[in-house]
Every structure is written in structure tokens, then in C-alpha cells.
CSV table of C-alpha atoms in Angstrom, one decimal:
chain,number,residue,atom,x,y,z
A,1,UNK,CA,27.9,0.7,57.3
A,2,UNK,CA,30.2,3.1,58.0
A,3,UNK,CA,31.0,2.4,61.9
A,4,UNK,CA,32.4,-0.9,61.4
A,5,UNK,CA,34.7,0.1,58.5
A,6,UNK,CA,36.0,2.9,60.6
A,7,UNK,CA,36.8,0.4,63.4
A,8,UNK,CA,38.5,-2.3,61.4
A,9,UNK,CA,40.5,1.0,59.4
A,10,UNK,CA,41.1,1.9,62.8
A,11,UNK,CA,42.4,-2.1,63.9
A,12,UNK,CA,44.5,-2.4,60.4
A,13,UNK,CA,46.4,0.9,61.2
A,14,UNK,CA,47.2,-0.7,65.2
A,15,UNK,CA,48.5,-3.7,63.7
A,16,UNK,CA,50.8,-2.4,61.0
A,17,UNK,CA,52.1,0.5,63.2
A,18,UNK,CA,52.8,-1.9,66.2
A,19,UNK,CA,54.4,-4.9,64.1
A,20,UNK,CA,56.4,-2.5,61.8
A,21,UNK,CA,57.5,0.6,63.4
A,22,UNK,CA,59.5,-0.6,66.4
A,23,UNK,CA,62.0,-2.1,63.8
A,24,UNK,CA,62.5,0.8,61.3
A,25,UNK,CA,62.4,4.2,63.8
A,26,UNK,CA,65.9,3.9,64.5
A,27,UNK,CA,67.6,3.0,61.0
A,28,UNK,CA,68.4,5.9,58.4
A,29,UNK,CA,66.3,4.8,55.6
A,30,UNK,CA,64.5,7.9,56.1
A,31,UNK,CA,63.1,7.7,52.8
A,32,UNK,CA,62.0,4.4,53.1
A,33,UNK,CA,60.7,4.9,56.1
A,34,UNK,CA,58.6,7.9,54.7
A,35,UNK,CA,57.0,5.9,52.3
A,36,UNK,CA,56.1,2.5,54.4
A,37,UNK,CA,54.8,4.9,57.0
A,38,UNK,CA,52.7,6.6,54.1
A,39,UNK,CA,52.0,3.7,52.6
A,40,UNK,CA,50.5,1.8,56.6
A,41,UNK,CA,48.7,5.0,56.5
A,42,UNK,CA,46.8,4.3,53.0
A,43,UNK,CA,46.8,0.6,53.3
A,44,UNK,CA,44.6,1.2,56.7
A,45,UNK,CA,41.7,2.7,54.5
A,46,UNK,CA,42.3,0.1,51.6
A,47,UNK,CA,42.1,-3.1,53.4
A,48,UNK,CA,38.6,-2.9,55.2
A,49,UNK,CA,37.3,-2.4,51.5
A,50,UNK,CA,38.7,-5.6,50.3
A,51,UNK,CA,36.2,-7.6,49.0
A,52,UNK,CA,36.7,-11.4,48.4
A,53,UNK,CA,34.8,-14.6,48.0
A,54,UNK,CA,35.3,-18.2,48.7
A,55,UNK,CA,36.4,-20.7,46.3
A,56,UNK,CA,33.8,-22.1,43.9
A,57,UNK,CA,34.3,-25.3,44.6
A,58,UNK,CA,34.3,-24.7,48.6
A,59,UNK,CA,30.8,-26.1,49.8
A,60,UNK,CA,29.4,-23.7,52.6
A,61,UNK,CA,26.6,-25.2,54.5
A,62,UNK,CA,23.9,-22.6,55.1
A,63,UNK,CA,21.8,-22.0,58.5
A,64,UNK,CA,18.3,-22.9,57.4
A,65,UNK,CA,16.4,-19.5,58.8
A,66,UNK,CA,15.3,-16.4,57.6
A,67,UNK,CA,17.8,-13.4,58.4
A,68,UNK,CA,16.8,-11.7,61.5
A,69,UNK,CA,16.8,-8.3,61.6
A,70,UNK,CA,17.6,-6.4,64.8
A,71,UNK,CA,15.0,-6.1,67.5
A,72,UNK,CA,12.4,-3.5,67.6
A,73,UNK,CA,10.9,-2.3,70.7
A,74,UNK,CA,7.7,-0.3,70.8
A,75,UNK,CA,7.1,1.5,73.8
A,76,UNK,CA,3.8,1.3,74.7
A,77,UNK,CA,3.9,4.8,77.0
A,78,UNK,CA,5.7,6.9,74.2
A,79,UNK,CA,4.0,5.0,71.2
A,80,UNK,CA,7.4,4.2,69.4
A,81,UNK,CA,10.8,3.6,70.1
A,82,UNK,CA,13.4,6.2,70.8
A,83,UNK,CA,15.9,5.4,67.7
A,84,UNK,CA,18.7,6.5,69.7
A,85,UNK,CA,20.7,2.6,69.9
A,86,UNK,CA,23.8,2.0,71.1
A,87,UNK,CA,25.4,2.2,67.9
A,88,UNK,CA,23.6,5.6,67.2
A,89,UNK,CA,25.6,7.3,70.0
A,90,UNK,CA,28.4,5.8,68.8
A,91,UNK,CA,28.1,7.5,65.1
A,92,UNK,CA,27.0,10.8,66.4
A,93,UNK,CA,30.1,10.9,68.6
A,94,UNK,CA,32.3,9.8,65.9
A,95,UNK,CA,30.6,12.4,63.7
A,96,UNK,CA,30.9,15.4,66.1
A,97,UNK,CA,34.5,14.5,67.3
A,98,UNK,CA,35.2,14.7,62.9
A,99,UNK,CA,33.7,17.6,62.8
A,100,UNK,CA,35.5,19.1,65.0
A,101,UNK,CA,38.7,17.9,64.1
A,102,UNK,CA,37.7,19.3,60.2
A,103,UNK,CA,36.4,22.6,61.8
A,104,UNK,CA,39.4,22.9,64.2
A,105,UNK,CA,41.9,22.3,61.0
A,106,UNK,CA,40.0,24.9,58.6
A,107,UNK,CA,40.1,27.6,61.5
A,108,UNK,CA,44.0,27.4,62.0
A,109,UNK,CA,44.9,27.5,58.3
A,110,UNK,CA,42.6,30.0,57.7
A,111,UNK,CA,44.1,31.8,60.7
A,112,UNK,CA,47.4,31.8,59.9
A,113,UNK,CA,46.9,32.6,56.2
A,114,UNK,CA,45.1,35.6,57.2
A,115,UNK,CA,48.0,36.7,59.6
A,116,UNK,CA,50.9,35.7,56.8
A,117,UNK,CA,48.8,38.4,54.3
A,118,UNK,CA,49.6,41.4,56.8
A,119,UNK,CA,53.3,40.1,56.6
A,120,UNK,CA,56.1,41.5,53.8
A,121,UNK,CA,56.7,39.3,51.5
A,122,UNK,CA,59.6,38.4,49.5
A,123,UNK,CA,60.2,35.4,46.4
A,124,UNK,CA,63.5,33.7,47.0
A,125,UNK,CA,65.7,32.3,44.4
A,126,UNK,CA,63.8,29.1,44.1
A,127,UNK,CA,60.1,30.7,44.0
A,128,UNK,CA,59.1,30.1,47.1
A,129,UNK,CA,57.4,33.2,49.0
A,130,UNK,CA,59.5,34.7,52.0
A,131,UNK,CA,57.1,35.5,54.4
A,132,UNK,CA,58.9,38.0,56.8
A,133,UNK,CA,56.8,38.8,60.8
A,134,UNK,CA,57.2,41.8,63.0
A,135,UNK,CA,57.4,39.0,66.1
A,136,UNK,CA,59.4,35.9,67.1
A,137,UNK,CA,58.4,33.3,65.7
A,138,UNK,CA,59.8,29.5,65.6
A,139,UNK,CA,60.6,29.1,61.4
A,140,UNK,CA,58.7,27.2,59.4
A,141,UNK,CA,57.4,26.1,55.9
A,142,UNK,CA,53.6,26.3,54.9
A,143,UNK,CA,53.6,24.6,51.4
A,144,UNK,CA,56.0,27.2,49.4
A,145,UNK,CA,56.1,29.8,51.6
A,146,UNK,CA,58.6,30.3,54.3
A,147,UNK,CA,57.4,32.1,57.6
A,148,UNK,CA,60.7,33.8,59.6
A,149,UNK,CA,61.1,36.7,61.9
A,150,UNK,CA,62.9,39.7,60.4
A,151,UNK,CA,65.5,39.0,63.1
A,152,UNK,CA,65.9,35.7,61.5
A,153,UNK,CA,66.3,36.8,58.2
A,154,UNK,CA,69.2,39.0,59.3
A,155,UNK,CA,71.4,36.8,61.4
A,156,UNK,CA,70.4,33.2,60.6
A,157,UNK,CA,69.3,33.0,56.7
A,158,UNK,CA,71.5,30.6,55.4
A,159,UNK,CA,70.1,28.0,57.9
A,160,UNK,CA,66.6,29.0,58.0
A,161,UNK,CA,66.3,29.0,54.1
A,162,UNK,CA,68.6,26.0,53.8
A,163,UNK,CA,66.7,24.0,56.1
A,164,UNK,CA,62.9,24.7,55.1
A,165,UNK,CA,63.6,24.9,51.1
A,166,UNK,CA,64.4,21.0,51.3
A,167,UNK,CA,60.8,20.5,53.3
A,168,UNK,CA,59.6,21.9,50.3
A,169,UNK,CA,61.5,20.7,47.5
A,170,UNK,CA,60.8,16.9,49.7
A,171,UNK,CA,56.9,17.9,49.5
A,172,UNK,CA,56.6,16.9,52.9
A,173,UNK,CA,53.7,19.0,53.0
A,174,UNK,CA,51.8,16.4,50.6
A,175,UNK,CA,52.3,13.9,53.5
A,176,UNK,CA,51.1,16.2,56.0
A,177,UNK,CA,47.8,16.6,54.0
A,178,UNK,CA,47.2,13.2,53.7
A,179,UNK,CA,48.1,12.8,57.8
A,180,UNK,CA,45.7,15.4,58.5
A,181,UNK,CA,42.8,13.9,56.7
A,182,UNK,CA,43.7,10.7,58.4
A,183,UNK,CA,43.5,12.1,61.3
A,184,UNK,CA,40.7,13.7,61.2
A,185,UNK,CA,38.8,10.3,60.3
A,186,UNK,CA,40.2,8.7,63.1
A,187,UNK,CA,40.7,11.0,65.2
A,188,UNK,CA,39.8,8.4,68.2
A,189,UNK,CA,43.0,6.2,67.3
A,190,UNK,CA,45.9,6.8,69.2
A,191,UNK,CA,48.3,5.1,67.0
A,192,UNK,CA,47.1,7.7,64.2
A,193,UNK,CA,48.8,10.3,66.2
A,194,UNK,CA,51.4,7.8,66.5
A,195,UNK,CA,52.3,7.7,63.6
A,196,UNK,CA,52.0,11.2,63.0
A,197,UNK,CA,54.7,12.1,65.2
A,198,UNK,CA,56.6,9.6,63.8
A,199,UNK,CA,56.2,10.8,60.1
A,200,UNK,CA,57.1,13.9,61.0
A,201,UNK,CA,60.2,12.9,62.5
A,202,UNK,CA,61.2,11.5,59.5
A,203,UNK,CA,60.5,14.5,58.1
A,204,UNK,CA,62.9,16.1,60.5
A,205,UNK,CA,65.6,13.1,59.6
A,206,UNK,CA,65.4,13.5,56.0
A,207,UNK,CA,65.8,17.8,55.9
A,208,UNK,CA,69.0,16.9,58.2
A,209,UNK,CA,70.5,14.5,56.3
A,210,UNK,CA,69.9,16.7,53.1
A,211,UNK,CA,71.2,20.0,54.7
A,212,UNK,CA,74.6,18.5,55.8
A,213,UNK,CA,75.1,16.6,52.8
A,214,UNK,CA,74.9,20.4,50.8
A,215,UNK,CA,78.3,21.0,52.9
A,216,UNK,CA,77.0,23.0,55.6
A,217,UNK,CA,79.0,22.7,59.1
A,218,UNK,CA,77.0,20.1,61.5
A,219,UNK,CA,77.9,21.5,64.6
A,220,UNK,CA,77.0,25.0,63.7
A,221,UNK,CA,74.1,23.4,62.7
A,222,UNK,CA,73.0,21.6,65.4
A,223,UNK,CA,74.2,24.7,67.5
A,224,UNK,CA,71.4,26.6,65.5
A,225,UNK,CA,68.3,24.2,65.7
A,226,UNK,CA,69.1,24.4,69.7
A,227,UNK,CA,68.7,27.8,69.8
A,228,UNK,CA,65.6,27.9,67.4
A,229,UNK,CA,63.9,24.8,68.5
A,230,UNK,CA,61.4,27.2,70.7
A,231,UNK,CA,57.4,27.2,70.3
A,232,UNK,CA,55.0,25.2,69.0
A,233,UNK,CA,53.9,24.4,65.6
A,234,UNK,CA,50.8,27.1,64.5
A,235,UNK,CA,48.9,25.1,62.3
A,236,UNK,CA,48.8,21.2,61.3
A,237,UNK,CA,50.2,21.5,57.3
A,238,UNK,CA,53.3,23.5,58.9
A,239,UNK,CA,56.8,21.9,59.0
A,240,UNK,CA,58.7,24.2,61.4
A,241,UNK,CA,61.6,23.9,63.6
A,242,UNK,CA,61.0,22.8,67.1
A,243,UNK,CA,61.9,20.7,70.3
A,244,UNK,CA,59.8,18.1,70.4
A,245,UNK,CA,62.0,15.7,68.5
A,246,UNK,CA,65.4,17.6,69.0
A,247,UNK,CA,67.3,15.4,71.2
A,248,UNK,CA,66.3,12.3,68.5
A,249,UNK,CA,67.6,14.9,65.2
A,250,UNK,CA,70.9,15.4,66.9
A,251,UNK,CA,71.4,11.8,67.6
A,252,UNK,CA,70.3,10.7,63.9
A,253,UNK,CA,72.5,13.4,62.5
A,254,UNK,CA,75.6,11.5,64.5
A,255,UNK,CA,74.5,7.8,64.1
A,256,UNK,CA,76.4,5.7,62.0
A,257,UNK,CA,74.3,4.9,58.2
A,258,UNK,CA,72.4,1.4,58.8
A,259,UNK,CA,73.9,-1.2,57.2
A,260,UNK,CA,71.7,-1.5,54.0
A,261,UNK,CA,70.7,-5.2,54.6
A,262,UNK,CA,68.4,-3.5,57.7
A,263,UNK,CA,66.5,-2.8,54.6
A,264,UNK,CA,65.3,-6.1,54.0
A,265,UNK,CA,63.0,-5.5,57.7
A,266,UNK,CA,60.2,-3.3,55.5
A,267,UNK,CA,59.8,-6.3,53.4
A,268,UNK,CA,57.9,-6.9,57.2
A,269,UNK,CA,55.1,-5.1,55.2
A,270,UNK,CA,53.9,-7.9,53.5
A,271,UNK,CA,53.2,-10.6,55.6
A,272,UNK,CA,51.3,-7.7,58.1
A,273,UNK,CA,49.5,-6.6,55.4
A,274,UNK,CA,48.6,-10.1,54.5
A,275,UNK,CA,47.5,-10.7,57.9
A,276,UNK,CA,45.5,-7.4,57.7
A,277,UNK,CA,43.6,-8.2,55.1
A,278,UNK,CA,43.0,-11.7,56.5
A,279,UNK,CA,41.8,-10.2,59.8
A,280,UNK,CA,40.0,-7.0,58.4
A,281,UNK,CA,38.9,-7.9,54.7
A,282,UNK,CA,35.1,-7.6,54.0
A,283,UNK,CA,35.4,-11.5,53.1
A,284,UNK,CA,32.5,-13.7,52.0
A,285,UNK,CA,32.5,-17.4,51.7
A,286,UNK,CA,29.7,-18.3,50.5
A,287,UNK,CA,29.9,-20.5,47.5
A,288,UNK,CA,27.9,-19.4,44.1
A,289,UNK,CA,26.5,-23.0,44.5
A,290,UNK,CA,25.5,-22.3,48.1
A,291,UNK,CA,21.8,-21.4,47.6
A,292,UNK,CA,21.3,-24.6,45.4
A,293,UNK,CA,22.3,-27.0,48.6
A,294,UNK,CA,18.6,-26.2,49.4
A,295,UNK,CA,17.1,-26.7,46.6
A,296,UNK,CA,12.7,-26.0,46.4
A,297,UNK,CA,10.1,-26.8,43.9
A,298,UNK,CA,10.7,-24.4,41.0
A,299,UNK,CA,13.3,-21.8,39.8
A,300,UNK,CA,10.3,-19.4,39.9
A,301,UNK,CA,9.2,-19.9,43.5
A,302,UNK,CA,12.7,-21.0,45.1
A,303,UNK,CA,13.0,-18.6,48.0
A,304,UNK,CA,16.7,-18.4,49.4
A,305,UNK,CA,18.1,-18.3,53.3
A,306,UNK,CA,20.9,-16.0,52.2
A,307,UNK,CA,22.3,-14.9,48.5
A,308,UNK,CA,25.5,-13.2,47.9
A,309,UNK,CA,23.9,-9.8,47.0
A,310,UNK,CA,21.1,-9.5,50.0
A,311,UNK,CA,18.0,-7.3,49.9
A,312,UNK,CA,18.6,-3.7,51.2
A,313,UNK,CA,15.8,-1.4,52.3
A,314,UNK,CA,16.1,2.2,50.6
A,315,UNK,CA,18.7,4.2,53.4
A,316,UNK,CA,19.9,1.1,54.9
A,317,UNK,CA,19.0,-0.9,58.1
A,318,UNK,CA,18.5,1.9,60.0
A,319,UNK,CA,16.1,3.3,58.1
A,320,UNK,CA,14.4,0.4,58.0
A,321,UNK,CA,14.2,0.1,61.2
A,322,UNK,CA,13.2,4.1,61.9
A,323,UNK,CA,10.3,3.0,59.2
A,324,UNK,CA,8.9,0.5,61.1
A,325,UNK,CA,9.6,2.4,64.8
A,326,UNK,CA,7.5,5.7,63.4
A,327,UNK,CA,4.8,3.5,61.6
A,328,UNK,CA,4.0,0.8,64.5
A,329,UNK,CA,1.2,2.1,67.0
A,330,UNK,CA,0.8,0.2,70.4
A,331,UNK,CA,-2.6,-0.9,70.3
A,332,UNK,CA,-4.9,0.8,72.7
A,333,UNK,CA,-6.7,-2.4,73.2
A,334,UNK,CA,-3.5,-3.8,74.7
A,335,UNK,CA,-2.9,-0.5,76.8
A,336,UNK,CA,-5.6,-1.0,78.4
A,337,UNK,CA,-5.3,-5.0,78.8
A,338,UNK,CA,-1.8,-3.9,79.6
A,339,UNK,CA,-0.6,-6.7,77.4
A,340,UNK,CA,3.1,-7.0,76.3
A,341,UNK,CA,4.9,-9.4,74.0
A,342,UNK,CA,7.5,-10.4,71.6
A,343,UNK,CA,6.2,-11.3,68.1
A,344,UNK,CA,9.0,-12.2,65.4
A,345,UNK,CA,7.3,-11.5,61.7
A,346,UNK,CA,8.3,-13.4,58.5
A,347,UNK,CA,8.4,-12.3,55.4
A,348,UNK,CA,10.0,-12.2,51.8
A,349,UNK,CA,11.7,-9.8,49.6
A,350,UNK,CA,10.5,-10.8,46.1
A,351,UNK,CA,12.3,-10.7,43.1
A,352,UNK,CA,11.1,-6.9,42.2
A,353,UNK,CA,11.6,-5.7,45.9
A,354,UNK,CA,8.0,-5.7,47.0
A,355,UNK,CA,7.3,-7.3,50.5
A,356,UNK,CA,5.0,-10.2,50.2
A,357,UNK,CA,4.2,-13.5,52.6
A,358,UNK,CA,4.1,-11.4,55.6
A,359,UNK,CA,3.0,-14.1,58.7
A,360,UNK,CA,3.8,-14.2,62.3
A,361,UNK,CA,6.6,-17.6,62.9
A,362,UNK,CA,6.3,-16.5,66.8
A,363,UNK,CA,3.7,-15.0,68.6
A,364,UNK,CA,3.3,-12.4,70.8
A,365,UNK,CA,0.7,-14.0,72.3
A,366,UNK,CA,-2.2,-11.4,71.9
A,367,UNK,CA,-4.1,-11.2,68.5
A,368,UNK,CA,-4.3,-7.7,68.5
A,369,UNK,CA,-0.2,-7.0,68.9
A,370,UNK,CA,0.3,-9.6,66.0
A,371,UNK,CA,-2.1,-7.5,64.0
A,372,UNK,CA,0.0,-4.5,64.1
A,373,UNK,CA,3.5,-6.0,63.6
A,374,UNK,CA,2.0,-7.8,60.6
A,375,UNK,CA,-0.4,-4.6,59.6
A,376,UNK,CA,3.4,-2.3,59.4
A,377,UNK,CA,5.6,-4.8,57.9
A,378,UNK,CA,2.9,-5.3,55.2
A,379,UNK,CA,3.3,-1.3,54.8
A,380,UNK,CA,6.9,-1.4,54.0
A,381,UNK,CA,7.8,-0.1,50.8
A,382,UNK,CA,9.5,-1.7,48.3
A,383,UNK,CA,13.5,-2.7,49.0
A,384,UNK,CA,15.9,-3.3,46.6
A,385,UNK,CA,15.7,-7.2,45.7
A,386,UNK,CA,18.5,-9.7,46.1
A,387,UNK,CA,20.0,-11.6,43.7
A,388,UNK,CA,22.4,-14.9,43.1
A,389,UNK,CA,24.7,-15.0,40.7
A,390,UNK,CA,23.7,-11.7,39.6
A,391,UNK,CA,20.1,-12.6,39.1
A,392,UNK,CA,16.8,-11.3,41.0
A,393,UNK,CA,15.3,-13.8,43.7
A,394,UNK,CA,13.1,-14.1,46.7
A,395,UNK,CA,15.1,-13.7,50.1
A,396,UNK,CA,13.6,-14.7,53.6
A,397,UNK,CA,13.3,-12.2,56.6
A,398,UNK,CA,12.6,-12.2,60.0
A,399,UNK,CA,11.7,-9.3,62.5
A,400,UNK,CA,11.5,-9.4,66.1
A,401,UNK,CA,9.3,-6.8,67.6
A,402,UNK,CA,8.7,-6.5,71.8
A,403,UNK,CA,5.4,-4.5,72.2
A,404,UNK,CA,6.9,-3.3,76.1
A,405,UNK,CA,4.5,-1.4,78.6
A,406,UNK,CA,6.5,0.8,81.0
């Protein structure tokens, strides 16, 4: 499901920036630091999908119950249940605030590519595209083109192209594609725009270091990113010069290179990441000899408590559930008894997916609500069948459904 994947990407991303970070920000491995940022970034979507199991020889003992689906609740008043859950707002919020974020990010780069058209253009020695506006503008790079006033161009060229040529010879805007899609997935989680600003101070860091080491004058230098560091950046795949981290450039620029032991702190990566995937992995302990510990007459009518690959309706739990909300009627009988209850049905998931030994384990305590629960779960299609081992076999299920009069 994709909610909790989200939130434990979201959790593995927390724990690597907050264990990690604090030590590296100020050393001048910027390179370094460009790729373990990168690489917390990535390793935040990859560790949720780790998939493990248990030792063979591990001996897991097994709760001797059907699985118990979530609760329905049949409204007697409205004749089915809104499926609007708790977890449902929680998706559709997710889903509109990504959406957003996409729409937002497609509108801006679209925007400014439209503007950069009406612009005069010119190839520099290198092949990137010189775009040249009518208005002041703070420089920047968009992948290979170059966006500068034509005032700019005239007085400060040297810098300008000096400075954004090494953004894009660096390819910084391959990490600022990857950010953006990162952000726009979690766009709830702080830390993601966290570390954003932080990659993109390294960024900054690594453009610096490169420009003065080509022989150009730092204090002139320095001079000229205080008098361009004005505006804000147009669009999120733009590096461009501005004052947000400024007063951290200048003092990188000065600071004395890290002793290159302080290296040895990213190899903090792997006992985090370890942790991470300890924490956030989709584990599973259950032992292939688990569903023998209960062992029942015959291989052809053992039916198992749980199996490593479980039964799935067609769409998922939720569309299960929306199945049985849509189907189940409140009996009118019961309306107008104005009877209510709670009746949990049993049943099994056969071998070929079809639904079969559907009974009531609790009751609701009227015949006529039983009938119903039992009438719909009999009418479920068929699911896709479990297996052990990689073989077909019968899987116990419970539902709970309350039959509620408002």
C-alpha cells in the first residue's frame, strides 16, 4: 500500500539526514558531500522496498486465528458505509498536495522556457546557449543555457560565464531533477526541503572552489556575488546566484581544506543505513516451515492461519472492502426491529481463489443481519489465492461487520 511506504521513505530520509548531515555541512568534501546527500536521497526510496525473510531454521510460532480484515460498518440510515476512512483522507491529501507540487513545477518551467524563447540568444565557446533578457535579472543556469541581463553580459561576463559554465559542466542540474521529484513525493517532509537546501549549497561550494582554482581573483570574486546575489530563484531546475546561502559561500571560500581523515565521518552511512533498513525494511519472519507447526489431516484440505504470499482481492483491501460496503443492504426487517449488531464472518480463500466455507464465528445476534453478511461475503468474487513455498493453498479469513442504526 502506498501510504505506508511513503511514510517509512519519509522516516528513512529523517534518520539519515539527522544522523549524517550535522557532521559533514561544514567540511570541504563538497564532492563527497554531493554524493552521500544524493545518495540519503535514493537510499530513502530503496530501503522501504527491501524485502527480507527470516532464517530457515528460525521457528516462528503462529497466532492460531483467521486474519481479520478491517471492520465494516453498514449504516442502516444511508444503507452502506461512507468509504471515506481515516486513511482515505490521508491518501487524497497526499495525492492533491503531489499534484500540486507536479502541476506547480510543470507551470514554472514551462513559464520560463516560454519567456527565455522571446530572449536573443547566443552559443558560447563550450555550446552552451547564452540567453541574453531586456530586464535585470539575478544569473543563472537552466541545464545548458545560461540566462543574464544584457547589462551583465557587458560589464560582468567573465564571472557570470565562469561561474555558471562549471554548474553545468558539474551537471548539477541532474541532482536538481532528482531533488525535485523527491520533493514532490514528499512534499510533506520537512527534512526533504532540508536537504534540498543543503544540496544546493554544495552546489554553491563546489562552483566556488572550481572558479578560484581556474585563477580568478577571490576577492573580486566575492566582491561580485555580493553585488549579484539579488532575487529569487525563477524556477526549481535553475542554479542561479543568490543570497540565501552567501554569508556560508564566502566563509567556505576562506576556510581552511578539512583534514582528509574528516573523511572517514561518511563512512557514518553505513551503520544509518543499516539501521534504516532494520527499522524501515518490508521484513518478514516467518519461517518456510511455519505453516507446518499446525499441521491438519491432509495436504489437500490443510487450510493455513497465515502463508508467506497471502490472498489479495483484485484492487487490494480497499476494494475489497468498497465491494462488500456497496453490495451489503441493511435489512429492512431489522430497520424496523431497529436491531443493530456486530457479526464477524469466516471464511476461506481456496487454492483457485474462489470463496468457499463462508459461516458466522460471532454473531450479531439477529438471524436476519447474519444472513446478509454471510449472503455478501458468499458474493465475493474470486481473489488471487495464497500460496506457501510458492504453491497454491487454502488461507483462513475473518470479517467484522457492525450493522449500526443512526
Amino acid at each position: 500500500m502506498i501510504l505506508p511506504y511513503i511514510i517509512k521513505s519519509a522516516l528513512t530520509l529523517a534518520l539519515l539526514y539527522t544522523c549524517i548531515m550535522p557532521l559533514l555541512e561544514k567540511e570541504t568534501f563538497h564532492r563527497l558531500n554531493r554524493i552521500i546527500v544524493l545518495g540519503c536521497l535514493l537510499l530513502s526510496f530503496i530501503i522501504p522496498l527491501i524485502h527480507f525473510t527470516g532464517g530457515t531454521n528460525q521457528t516462528i510460532d503462529m497466532v492460531r486465528q483467521a486474519v481479520q480484515l478491517p471492520e465494516i460498518l453498514i449504516d442502516g440510515n444511508a444503507n452502506k458505509q461512507s468509504v471515506w476512512s481515516l486513511t482515505d483522507i490521508l491518501i487524497c491529501i497526499y495525492t492533491l498536495g503531489g499534484v500540486a507540487m507536479l502541476s506547480l513545477t510543470a507551470i514554472q518551467t514551462m513559464s520560463l522556457m516560454l519567456r527565455l524563447r522571446r530572449c536573443e540568444h547566443i552559443t558560447d565557446n563550450k555550446g552552451n546557449v547564452i540567453v541574453l533578457t531586456d530586464y535585470a535579472t539575478s544569473p543563472f543556469c537552466l541545464f545548458h543555457y545560461i540566462v543574464m541581463s544584457h547589462d551583465d553580459y557587458a560589464n560582468n561576463r567573465c564571472f557570470v560565464l565562469t561561474h555558471e559554465q562549471e554548474h553545468i559542466r558539474l551537471r548539477h542540474y541532474i541532482d536538481l531533477i532528482i531533488l525535485q521529484f523527491a520533493t514532490i513525493i514528499q512534499w510533506f517532509n520537512p527534512f526533504v526541503w532540508l536537504i534540498g537546501k543543503n544540496l544546493k549549497a554544495i552546489h554553491e561550494f563546489e562552483v566556488d572552489e572550481s572558479v578560484l582554482n581556474k585563477g580568478i581573483d577571490a576577492t573580486q570574486y566575492q566582491k561580485f556575488l555580493v553585488v549579484k546575489a539579488v532575487g529569487n530563484r525563477l524556477q526549481p531546475f535553475a542554479n542561479n546566484l543568490n543570497k540565501e546561502s552567501l554569508k556560508r559561500r564566502i566563509i567556505m571560500m576562506n576556510q581552511k581544506r578539512s583534514n582528509r581523515w574528516m573523511m572517514l565521518k561518511a563512512l557514518l552511512v553505513i551503520p544509518v543505513a543499516t539501521l534504516a533498513v532494520s527499522v524501515f525494511a518490508n521484513g518478514k519472519n516467518v519461517s518456510e516451515t511455519a505453516s507446518e507447526t499446525h499441521p491438519q489431516t491432509t495436504t489437500q484440505t490443510k487450510i493455513h492461519d497465515a502463508v508467506e504470499e497471502m490472498p489479495e482481492f483484485n484492487g487490494g483491501q480497499l476494494a475489497m472492502m468498497e465491494f462488500l460496503m456497496n453490495n451489503m443492504k441493511y435489512p429492512q426487517a431489522a430497520v424496523k426491529a431497529k436491531q443493530q449488531g456486530k457479526a464477524v464472518v469466516g471464511f476461506v480463500i481456496r487454492k483457485d481463489g474462489t470463496v468457499s466455507d463462508v459461516h458466522i464465528t460471532k454473531s450479531a445476534g439477529h438471524a436476519v443481519l447474519d444472513e446478509e453478511a454471510i449472503r455478501v461475503v458468499k458474493a465475493m468474487p474470486a481473489w488471487k489465492p495464497g500460496k506457501q513455498k510458492g504453491e497454491p493453498v487454502n488461507v483462513k479469513y475473518s470479517v467484522p461487520i457492525t450493522f449500526k442504526l443512526k
